[in-house]
Amino acid sequence: MSSTIDQIIDEHSRYLVRIAYLYVKNWSTAEDIVQEVFVTYFQKSDQFRNEASLKTYLTKMTANRAKDYLRSWKHKKDVLFDTIFASTRGAEEVVLEQERLASLEKNLFQLPLKYREPLLLFYYDEQSIAEIANYLQLNENTVKTRLRRAKQQLKEFFEEEDGEVESH
């Protein structure tokens, strides 16, 4: 059994941590979420029905856990704490961190969750429109509209950034 556990963790953890990070914007929180997902999965793996692929199943669990976290008091407390103490971190550290965050990621987080989520599921999880509609319990046309609007908003963010760069 343990070799299966190790295999599953090796195969899926990096991907799932990236998915969690795209929701919560914090690597250690994302890692904690994925650990919880694996613990839950292994406790209930006998209930896992092979209707969906394991990757899809674990991705949904990760997304749900991340959304629960975003609604939680702990998250609101962490954000407040970060805001208050951000100024005490070294200026160089802050600059490096900002440079490390890709512009796409930054712009992605400016999108409302209702646009960000279909985009994540479509591009990162490579789910079809039908799968996303089913998962989010939305009409397929609504999913298409949200994807289109999300892409349009991202495009506008990038154009604004390019404009800022040129005007400096």
Short mmCIF file of C-alpha atoms in Angstrom, two decimals:
data_model
loop_
_atom_site.label_atom_id
_atom_site.label_comp_id
_atom_site.label_asym_id
_atom_site.label_seq_id
_atom_site.Cartn_x
_atom_site.Cartn_y
_atom_site.Cartn_z
CA MET A 1 0.00 0.00 0.00
CA SER A 2 2.74 2.49 0.95
CA SER A 3 4.43 2.27 -2.46
CA THR A 4 1.09 3.21 -4.04
CA ILE A 5 0.79 6.17 -1.66
CA ASP A 6 4.31 7.33 -2.55
CA GLN A 7 3.64 6.87 -6.26
CA ILE A 8 0.41 8.88 -6.13
CA ILE A 9 2.05 11.66 -4.12
CA ASP A 10 5.11 11.77 -6.42
CA GLU A 11 2.95 11.82 -9.51
CA HIS A 12 0.43 14.48 -8.44
CA SER A 13 1.79 16.69 -5.67
CA ARG A 14 3.68 19.33 -7.70
CA TYR A 15 0.74 19.81 -10.04
CA LEU A 16 -1.79 20.00 -7.18
CA VAL A 17 0.33 22.49 -5.24
CA ARG A 18 0.36 24.73 -8.33
CA ILE A 19 -3.44 24.48 -8.56
CA ALA A 20 -3.86 25.30 -4.86
CA TYR A 21 -1.40 28.21 -5.19
CA LEU A 22 -3.45 29.71 -8.00
CA TYR A 23 -6.33 29.99 -5.55
CA VAL A 24 -4.58 30.97 -2.32
CA LYS A 25 -1.48 32.85 -3.61
CA ASN A 26 0.78 31.38 -0.91
CA TRP A 27 3.12 28.43 -1.46
CA SER A 28 3.20 27.06 2.09
CA THR A 29 -0.60 27.30 2.40
CA ALA A 30 -0.91 25.56 -0.98
CA GLU A 31 1.38 22.76 0.26
CA ASP A 32 -0.69 22.41 3.46
CA ILE A 33 -3.89 22.18 1.42
CA VAL A 34 -2.44 19.44 -0.80
CA GLN A 35 -1.23 17.51 2.25
CA GLU A 36 -4.77 17.65 3.64
CA VAL A 37 -6.14 16.48 0.29
CA PHE A 38 -3.82 13.45 0.27
CA VAL A 39 -4.67 12.58 3.87
CA THR A 40 -8.40 12.78 3.10
CA TYR A 41 -7.96 10.80 -0.11
CA PHE A 42 -6.02 7.98 1.57
CA GLN A 43 -8.51 7.80 4.45
CA LYS A 44 -11.37 7.48 1.98
CA SER A 45 -9.66 5.91 -1.05
CA ASP A 46 -11.93 2.88 -0.76
CA GLN A 47 -14.82 5.24 -1.59
CA PHE A 48 -13.07 6.51 -4.71
CA ARG A 49 -15.09 5.49 -7.74
CA ASN A 50 -13.10 5.35 -10.94
CA GLU A 51 -15.69 7.44 -12.79
CA ALA A 52 -13.24 10.30 -13.09
CA SER A 53 -9.50 10.00 -13.43
CA LEU A 54 -7.58 10.18 -10.17
CA LYS A 55 -5.95 13.44 -11.32
CA THR A 56 -9.35 15.07 -11.94
CA TYR A 57 -10.65 13.78 -8.61
CA LEU A 58 -7.63 15.10 -6.68
CA THR A 59 -7.78 18.42 -8.56
CA LYS A 60 -11.42 18.90 -7.58
CA MET A 61 -10.61 18.05 -3.95
CA THR A 62 -7.72 20.55 -4.02
CA ALA A 63 -9.83 23.31 -5.58
CA ASN A 64 -12.62 22.74 -3.05
CA ARG A 65 -10.19 22.73 -0.12
CA ALA A 66 -8.57 25.93 -1.44
CA LYS A 67 -11.97 27.63 -1.78
CA ASP A 68 -12.87 26.57 1.78
CA TYR A 69 -9.60 28.11 2.93
CA LEU A 70 -10.36 31.39 1.14
CA ARG A 71 -13.68 31.56 3.00
CA SER A 72 -12.06 30.77 6.34
CA TRP A 73 -11.21 33.11 9.20
CA LYS A 74 -7.57 31.89 9.13
CA HIS A 75 -7.14 33.30 5.63
CA LYS A 76 -8.64 36.66 6.58
CA LYS A 77 -6.31 36.78 9.62
CA ASP A 78 -3.24 35.88 7.49
CA VAL A 79 -4.04 38.60 4.96
CA LEU A 80 -4.40 41.17 7.74
CA PHE A 81 -1.15 40.00 9.35
CA ASP A 82 0.72 40.16 6.01
CA THR A 83 -0.62 43.65 5.37
CA ILE A 84 0.46 44.93 8.77
CA PHE A 85 3.92 43.32 8.73
CA ALA A 86 4.75 43.60 5.02
CA SER A 87 6.64 46.85 5.64
CA THR A 88 9.05 45.13 8.08
CA ARG A 89 10.41 42.73 5.44
CA GLY A 90 13.60 43.76 3.71
CA ALA A 91 13.08 45.94 0.65
CA GLU A 92 15.32 43.69 -1.49
CA GLU A 93 13.33 40.61 -0.49
CA VAL A 94 10.07 42.30 -1.51
CA VAL A 95 11.49 43.41 -4.87
CA LEU A 96 12.82 39.90 -5.61
CA GLU A 97 9.49 38.36 -4.71
CA GLN A 98 7.63 40.75 -6.99
CA GLU A 99 9.99 40.02 -9.86
CA ARG A 100 9.54 36.29 -9.31
CA LEU A 101 5.78 36.52 -9.60
CA ALA A 102 5.07 36.21 -13.28
CA SER A 103 2.95 38.93 -14.77
CA LEU A 104 0.36 36.36 -15.88
CA GLU A 105 -0.07 35.16 -12.33
CA LYS A 106 -0.43 38.69 -11.01
CA ASN A 107 -3.05 39.49 -13.60
CA LEU A 108 -4.82 36.19 -13.04
CA PHE A 109 -5.45 37.16 -9.41
CA GLN A 110 -7.05 40.44 -10.43
CA LEU A 111 -9.83 38.45 -12.06
CA PRO A 112 -12.94 37.73 -9.99
CA LEU A 113 -13.10 34.07 -8.92
CA LYS A 114 -16.06 33.42 -11.25
CA TYR A 115 -13.75 34.21 -14.21
CA ARG A 116 -10.52 32.89 -12.72
CA GLU A 117 -11.90 29.45 -11.88
CA PRO A 118 -13.08 28.39 -15.36
CA LEU A 119 -9.78 29.68 -16.75
CA LEU A 120 -7.78 27.57 -14.27
CA LEU A 121 -9.83 24.48 -14.95
CA PHE A 122 -9.57 24.96 -18.72
CA TYR A 123 -5.87 25.80 -19.05
CA TYR A 124 -4.25 24.22 -15.99
CA ASP A 125 -6.49 21.22 -15.50
CA GLU A 126 -7.28 20.88 -19.25
CA GLN A 127 -10.94 20.14 -18.56
CA SER A 128 -13.45 20.45 -21.38
CA ILE A 129 -16.20 23.09 -21.40
CA ALA A 130 -18.69 20.32 -20.59
CA GLU A 131 -16.63 19.07 -17.62
CA ILE A 132 -16.24 22.60 -16.26
CA ALA A 133 -19.97 23.29 -16.67
CA ASN A 134 -20.76 20.07 -14.83
CA TYR A 135 -18.24 20.73 -12.06
CA LEU A 136 -19.30 24.36 -11.49
CA GLN A 137 -22.96 23.47 -12.07
CA LEU A 138 -23.29 26.07 -14.81
CA ASN A 139 -24.69 26.11 -18.32
CA GLU A 140 -22.00 25.41 -20.98
CA ASN A 141 -22.69 28.78 -22.63
CA THR A 142 -22.13 30.51 -19.28
CA VAL A 143 -18.74 28.78 -19.01
CA LYS A 144 -17.83 29.86 -22.57
CA THR A 145 -18.88 33.44 -21.80
CA ARG A 146 -16.85 33.51 -18.58
CA LEU A 147 -13.80 32.09 -20.34
CA ARG A 148 -14.10 34.70 -23.09
CA ARG A 149 -14.49 37.53 -20.54
CA ALA A 150 -11.59 36.23 -18.47
CA LYS A 151 -9.32 36.16 -21.54
CA GLN A 152 -10.51 39.64 -22.54
CA GLN A 153 -9.78 41.03 -19.06
CA LEU A 154 -6.33 39.43 -19.02
CA LYS A 155 -5.61 40.95 -22.42
CA GLU A 156 -6.62 44.38 -21.09
CA PHE A 157 -4.38 43.96 -18.03
CA PHE A 158 -1.42 43.16 -20.29
CA GLU A 159 -2.16 46.11 -22.57
CA GLU A 160 -2.28 48.43 -19.55
CA GLU A 161 1.06 47.03 -18.34
CA ASP A 162 2.64 47.51 -21.76
CA GLY A 163 1.31 51.06 -21.79
CA GLU A 164 2.86 51.72 -18.35
CA VAL A 165 6.21 50.33 -19.48
CA GLU A 166 6.23 52.54 -22.56
CA SER A 167 5.23 55.68 -20.63
CA HIS A 168 8.13 55.36 -18.12
#
